Amino acid sequence: GHPDHIQAHRVAMYAASLAAAPTFAPDLGPAWAIRKVYWTAMPRGVVQAGIEALRAMGDDSGFAAQDPNDLPYVCDDDLVTTVIDGTEFVERKMEALAAHATQISMDSGFFALSNNLGSQVMGHEYFRLVHGQAAGPFDEHGRELDLFAGIE
């Protein structure tokens, strides 16, 4: 729902269309069809599990008070085609998020839990393949584990 993220999505999708158009800026080189296009995703099941974990620890405010069905950035689990395990990079990712203090509060709620629930959740990135063909390896849910699989 962030306006800058929405605009970045629009620009990227339009750029993908233009890249494949042979008559658009031929001076830049031949047209090129992007093999795979993904949209980021946040599976409802992951959000629900996070909310339940917060509530189990006694938190019923902020993020814990949310209903995943009311959150605009949540999608049905069956729409998620790809999951990337980035747990080895969580510390750097959390540091990068902390640098955006005007958008994310690291001092309360989701990110401030003593058991680092927020950082545990942030160890995986989820995507929806919207153009191209999924390629293995796959996890037990049939989701791709490699964004670049199948690209020559």
PDB file of C-alpha atoms in Angstrom:
ATOM      1  CA  GLY A   1       0.000   0.000   0.000  1.00  0.00           C
ATOM      2  CA  HIS A   2       2.979   2.395   0.044  1.00  0.00           C
ATOM      3  CA  PRO A   3       2.623   4.889  -2.843  1.00  0.00           C
ATOM      4  CA  ASP A   4       6.327   4.615  -3.702  1.00  0.00           C
ATOM      5  CA  HIS A   5       6.084   0.815  -3.890  1.00  0.00           C
ATOM      6  CA  ILE A   6       2.974   1.019  -6.058  1.00  0.00           C
ATOM      7  CA  GLN A   7       4.699   3.403  -8.466  1.00  0.00           C
ATOM      8  CA  ALA A   8       7.849   1.246  -8.566  1.00  0.00           C
ATOM      9  CA  HIS A   9       5.623  -1.712  -9.513  1.00  0.00           C
ATOM     10  CA  ARG A  10       3.943   0.277 -12.281  1.00  0.00           C
ATOM     11  CA  VAL A  11       7.253   1.462 -13.703  1.00  0.00           C
ATOM     12  CA  ALA A  12       8.817  -2.010 -13.586  1.00  0.00           C
ATOM     13  CA  MET A  13       5.865  -3.675 -15.289  1.00  0.00           C
ATOM     14  CA  TYR A  14       5.741  -0.999 -17.983  1.00  0.00           C
ATOM     15  CA  ALA A  15       9.498  -1.304 -18.523  1.00  0.00           C
ATOM     16  CA  ALA A  16       9.102  -5.078 -18.970  1.00  0.00           C
ATOM     17  CA  SER A  17       6.474  -4.439 -21.660  1.00  0.00           C
ATOM     18  CA  LEU A  18       8.620  -1.872 -23.435  1.00  0.00           C
ATOM     19  CA  ALA A  19      11.698  -4.106 -23.364  1.00  0.00           C
ATOM     20  CA  ALA A  20       9.807  -6.689 -25.444  1.00  0.00           C
ATOM     21  CA  ALA A  21       8.481  -4.166 -27.981  1.00  0.00           C
ATOM     22  CA  PRO A  22      10.679  -4.271 -31.100  1.00  0.00           C
ATOM     23  CA  THR A  23       9.659  -0.781 -32.212  1.00  0.00           C
ATOM     24  CA  PHE A  24      10.393   0.902 -28.883  1.00  0.00           C
ATOM     25  CA  ALA A  25      13.768   2.641 -28.974  1.00  0.00           C
ATOM     26  CA  PRO A  26      15.501   0.286 -31.451  1.00  0.00           C
ATOM     27  CA  ASP A  27      18.660   2.342 -30.931  1.00  0.00           C
ATOM     28  CA  LEU A  28      18.909   0.686 -27.496  1.00  0.00           C
ATOM     29  CA  GLY A  29      19.275  -2.735 -29.053  1.00  0.00           C
ATOM     30  CA  PRO A  30      17.022  -5.618 -29.978  1.00  0.00           C
ATOM     31  CA  ALA A  31      13.788  -6.284 -28.100  1.00  0.00           C
ATOM     32  CA  TRP A  32      14.144  -8.628 -25.187  1.00  0.00           C
ATOM     33  CA  ALA A  33      11.396 -10.621 -23.492  1.00  0.00           C
ATOM     34  CA  ILE A  34      11.977 -10.995 -19.783  1.00  0.00           C
ATOM     35  CA  ARG A  35      11.820 -14.714 -18.987  1.00  0.00           C
ATOM     36  CA  LYS A  36      10.242 -14.506 -15.543  1.00  0.00           C
ATOM     37  CA  VAL A  37       8.427 -11.759 -13.656  1.00  0.00           C
ATOM     38  CA  TYR A  38       7.598 -12.044  -9.980  1.00  0.00           C
ATOM     39  CA  TRP A  39       5.528  -9.965  -7.613  1.00  0.00           C
ATOM     40  CA  THR A  40       6.328  -9.994  -3.931  1.00  0.00           C
ATOM     41  CA  ALA A  41       3.802 -11.774  -1.750  1.00  0.00           C
ATOM     42  CA  MET A  42       2.928 -12.188   1.899  1.00  0.00           C
ATOM     43  CA  PRO A  43       1.025 -15.450   2.403  1.00  0.00           C
ATOM     44  CA  ARG A  44      -2.000 -15.256   4.683  1.00  0.00           C
ATOM     45  CA  GLY A  45      -0.826 -18.371   6.557  1.00  0.00           C
ATOM     46  CA  VAL A  46       2.509 -16.762   7.441  1.00  0.00           C
ATOM     47  CA  VAL A  47       0.813 -13.590   8.667  1.00  0.00           C
ATOM     48  CA  GLN A  48      -1.755 -15.598  10.643  1.00  0.00           C
ATOM     49  CA  ALA A  49       0.995 -17.669  12.285  1.00  0.00           C
ATOM     50  CA  GLY A  50       2.850 -14.482  13.270  1.00  0.00           C
ATOM     51  CA  ILE A  51      -0.272 -12.964  14.765  1.00  0.00           C
ATOM     52  CA  GLU A  52      -1.031 -16.151  16.685  1.00  0.00           C
ATOM     53  CA  ALA A  53       2.542 -16.273  18.042  1.00  0.00           C
ATOM     54  CA  LEU A  54       2.268 -12.673  19.231  1.00  0.00           C
ATOM     55  CA  ARG A  55      -1.057 -13.355  20.905  1.00  0.00           C
ATOM     56  CA  ALA A  56       0.348 -16.481  22.579  1.00  0.00           C
ATOM     57  CA  MET A  57       3.023 -14.250  24.141  1.00  0.00           C
ATOM     58  CA  GLY A  58       0.337 -11.937  25.495  1.00  0.00           C
ATOM     59  CA  ASP A  59       0.447  -9.199  22.874  1.00  0.00           C
ATOM     60  CA  ASP A  60      -2.979  -8.228  21.596  1.00  0.00           C
ATOM     61  CA  SER A  61      -2.227  -4.748  20.265  1.00  0.00           C
ATOM     62  CA  GLY A  62      -0.764  -3.327  17.075  1.00  0.00           C
ATOM     63  CA  PHE A  63       0.082  -6.050  14.583  1.00  0.00           C
ATOM     64  CA  ALA A  64      -1.266  -8.756  16.922  1.00  0.00           C
ATOM     65  CA  ALA A  65      -4.705  -7.123  16.846  1.00  0.00           C
ATOM     66  CA  GLN A  66      -4.916  -7.333  13.053  1.00  0.00           C
ATOM     67  CA  ASP A  67      -7.044  -9.711  11.024  1.00  0.00           C
ATOM     68  CA  PRO A  68      -4.994 -11.022   8.066  1.00  0.00           C
ATOM     69  CA  ASN A  69      -8.133 -10.904   5.928  1.00  0.00           C
ATOM     70  CA  ASP A  70      -8.208  -7.122   6.331  1.00  0.00           C
ATOM     71  CA  LEU A  71      -4.578  -6.474   5.370  1.00  0.00           C
ATOM     72  CA  PRO A  72      -4.179  -5.291   1.759  1.00  0.00           C
ATOM     73  CA  TYR A  73      -0.697  -6.773   1.336  1.00  0.00           C
ATOM     74  CA  VAL A  74      -1.729 -10.331   2.265  1.00  0.00           C
ATOM     75  CA  CYS A  75      -2.610 -12.916  -0.390  1.00  0.00           C
ATOM     76  CA  ASP A  76      -3.991 -16.433  -0.343  1.00  0.00           C
ATOM     77  CA  ASP A  77      -1.313 -19.034   0.323  1.00  0.00           C
ATOM     78  CA  ASP A  78      -2.130 -20.875  -2.903  1.00  0.00           C
ATOM     79  CA  LEU A  79      -1.134 -17.812  -4.969  1.00  0.00           C
ATOM     80  CA  VAL A  80       2.439 -17.991  -3.646  1.00  0.00           C
ATOM     81  CA  THR A  81       4.597 -19.787  -6.197  1.00  0.00           C
ATOM     82  CA  THR A  82       8.070 -19.174  -4.823  1.00  0.00           C
ATOM     83  CA  VAL A  83       9.847 -18.946  -1.475  1.00  0.00           C
ATOM     84  CA  ILE A  84      13.452 -17.895  -0.998  1.00  0.00           C
ATOM     85  CA  ASP A  85      15.310 -18.790   2.191  1.00  0.00           C
ATOM     86  CA  GLY A  86      17.290 -15.739   3.201  1.00  0.00           C
ATOM     87  CA  THR A  87      17.822 -16.600   6.856  1.00  0.00           C
ATOM     88  CA  GLU A  88      21.566 -16.138   6.562  1.00  0.00           C
ATOM     89  CA  PHE A  89      20.949 -12.493   5.596  1.00  0.00           C
ATOM     90  CA  VAL A  90      18.333 -11.599   8.242  1.00  0.00           C
ATOM     91  CA  GLU A  91      20.700  -9.536  10.376  1.00  0.00           C
ATOM     92  CA  ARG A  92      21.663  -7.320   7.420  1.00  0.00           C
ATOM     93  CA  LYS A  93      18.040  -7.075   6.312  1.00  0.00           C
ATOM     94  CA  MET A  94      16.941  -5.969   9.788  1.00  0.00           C
ATOM     95  CA  GLU A  95      19.718  -3.357   9.827  1.00  0.00           C
ATOM     96  CA  ALA A  96      18.512  -2.053   6.463  1.00  0.00           C
ATOM     97  CA  LEU A  97      14.915  -1.881   7.728  1.00  0.00           C
ATOM     98  CA  ALA A  98      16.081  -0.016  10.816  1.00  0.00           C
ATOM     99  CA  ALA A  99      17.569   2.640   8.512  1.00  0.00           C
ATOM    100  CA  HIS A 100      14.008   3.494   7.392  1.00  0.00           C
ATOM    101  CA  ALA A 101      12.825   4.838  10.741  1.00  0.00           C
ATOM    102  CA  THR A 102      10.102   6.970   9.162  1.00  0.00           C
ATOM    103  CA  GLN A 103       8.392   3.866   7.751  1.00  0.00           C
ATOM    104  CA  ILE A 104       9.181   1.132  10.277  1.00  0.00           C
ATOM    105  CA  SER A 105       9.406   1.259  14.059  1.00  0.00           C
ATOM    106  CA  MET A 106      11.964  -1.252  15.280  1.00  0.00           C
ATOM    107  CA  ASP A 107      11.274  -0.315  18.919  1.00  0.00           C
ATOM    108  CA  SER A 108       7.810  -1.791  19.312  1.00  0.00           C
ATOM    109  CA  GLY A 109       5.458  -4.527  18.206  1.00  0.00           C
ATOM    110  CA  PHE A 110       6.458  -6.957  15.511  1.00  0.00           C
ATOM    111  CA  PHE A 111      10.175  -6.085  15.360  1.00  0.00           C
ATOM    112  CA  ALA A 112      10.853  -5.482  19.055  1.00  0.00           C
ATOM    113  CA  LEU A 113       9.907  -8.866  20.462  1.00  0.00           C
ATOM    114  CA  SER A 114      12.436 -10.398  22.809  1.00  0.00           C
ATOM    115  CA  ASN A 115      12.366 -13.640  20.847  1.00  0.00           C
ATOM    116  CA  ASN A 116      12.967 -11.829  17.536  1.00  0.00           C
ATOM    117  CA  LEU A 117       9.756 -13.147  15.986  1.00  0.00           C
ATOM    118  CA  GLY A 118       9.867 -10.341  13.435  1.00  0.00           C
ATOM    119  CA  SER A 119      13.328 -11.272  12.264  1.00  0.00           C
ATOM    120  CA  GLN A 120      12.374 -14.964  12.105  1.00  0.00           C
ATOM    121  CA  VAL A 121       9.519 -14.133   9.751  1.00  0.00           C
ATOM    122  CA  MET A 122      11.748 -11.845   7.693  1.00  0.00           C
ATOM    123  CA  GLY A 123      14.107 -14.748   6.899  1.00  0.00           C
ATOM    124  CA  HIS A 124      11.946 -15.878   3.998  1.00  0.00           C
ATOM    125  CA  GLU A 125      10.772 -13.931   0.973  1.00  0.00           C
ATOM    126  CA  TYR A 126       7.644 -14.967  -0.876  1.00  0.00           C
ATOM    127  CA  PHE A 127       6.714 -14.304  -4.498  1.00  0.00           C
ATOM    128  CA  ARG A 128       4.018 -14.816  -7.105  1.00  0.00           C
ATOM    129  CA  LEU A 129       5.248 -15.827 -10.552  1.00  0.00           C
ATOM    130  CA  VAL A 130       3.127 -13.727 -12.918  1.00  0.00           C
ATOM    131  CA  HIS A 131       5.015 -14.301 -16.159  1.00  0.00           C
ATOM    132  CA  GLY A 132       7.146 -17.244 -17.198  1.00  0.00           C
ATOM    133  CA  GLN A 133       7.470 -20.851 -16.174  1.00  0.00           C
ATOM    134  CA  ALA A 134       8.202 -22.207 -12.694  1.00  0.00           C
ATOM    135  CA  ALA A 135      11.229 -24.474 -12.495  1.00  0.00           C
ATOM    136  CA  GLY A 136      12.583 -26.695  -9.723  1.00  0.00           C
ATOM    137  CA  PRO A 137      13.788 -27.361  -7.230  1.00  0.00           C
ATOM    138  CA  PHE A 138      10.492 -27.113  -5.352  1.00  0.00           C
ATOM    139  CA  ASP A 139       9.598 -27.311  -1.670  1.00  0.00           C
ATOM    140  CA  GLU A 140       7.034 -29.660  -0.119  1.00  0.00           C
ATOM    141  CA  HIS A 141       4.268 -27.169  -1.064  1.00  0.00           C
ATOM    142  CA  GLY A 142       5.286 -27.126  -4.741  1.00  0.00           C
ATOM    143  CA  ARG A 143       6.850 -23.656  -4.506  1.00  0.00           C
ATOM    144  CA  GLU A 144       9.993 -22.768  -6.417  1.00  0.00           C
ATOM    145  CA  LEU A 145      13.134 -22.342  -4.334  1.00  0.00           C
ATOM    146  CA  ASP A 146      15.215 -20.450  -6.899  1.00  0.00           C
ATOM    147  CA  LEU A 147      14.146 -17.288  -8.756  1.00  0.00           C
ATOM    148  CA  PHE A 148      16.613 -17.986 -11.538  1.00  0.00           C
ATOM    149  CA  ALA A 149      15.818 -21.677 -12.128  1.00  0.00           C
ATOM    150  CA  GLY A 150      14.935 -22.361 -15.747  1.00  0.00           C
ATOM    151  CA  ILE A 151      16.524 -19.188 -17.097  1.00  0.00           C
ATOM    152  CA  GLU A 152      19.167 -19.802 -19.701  1.00  0.00           C
TER     153      GLU A 152
END
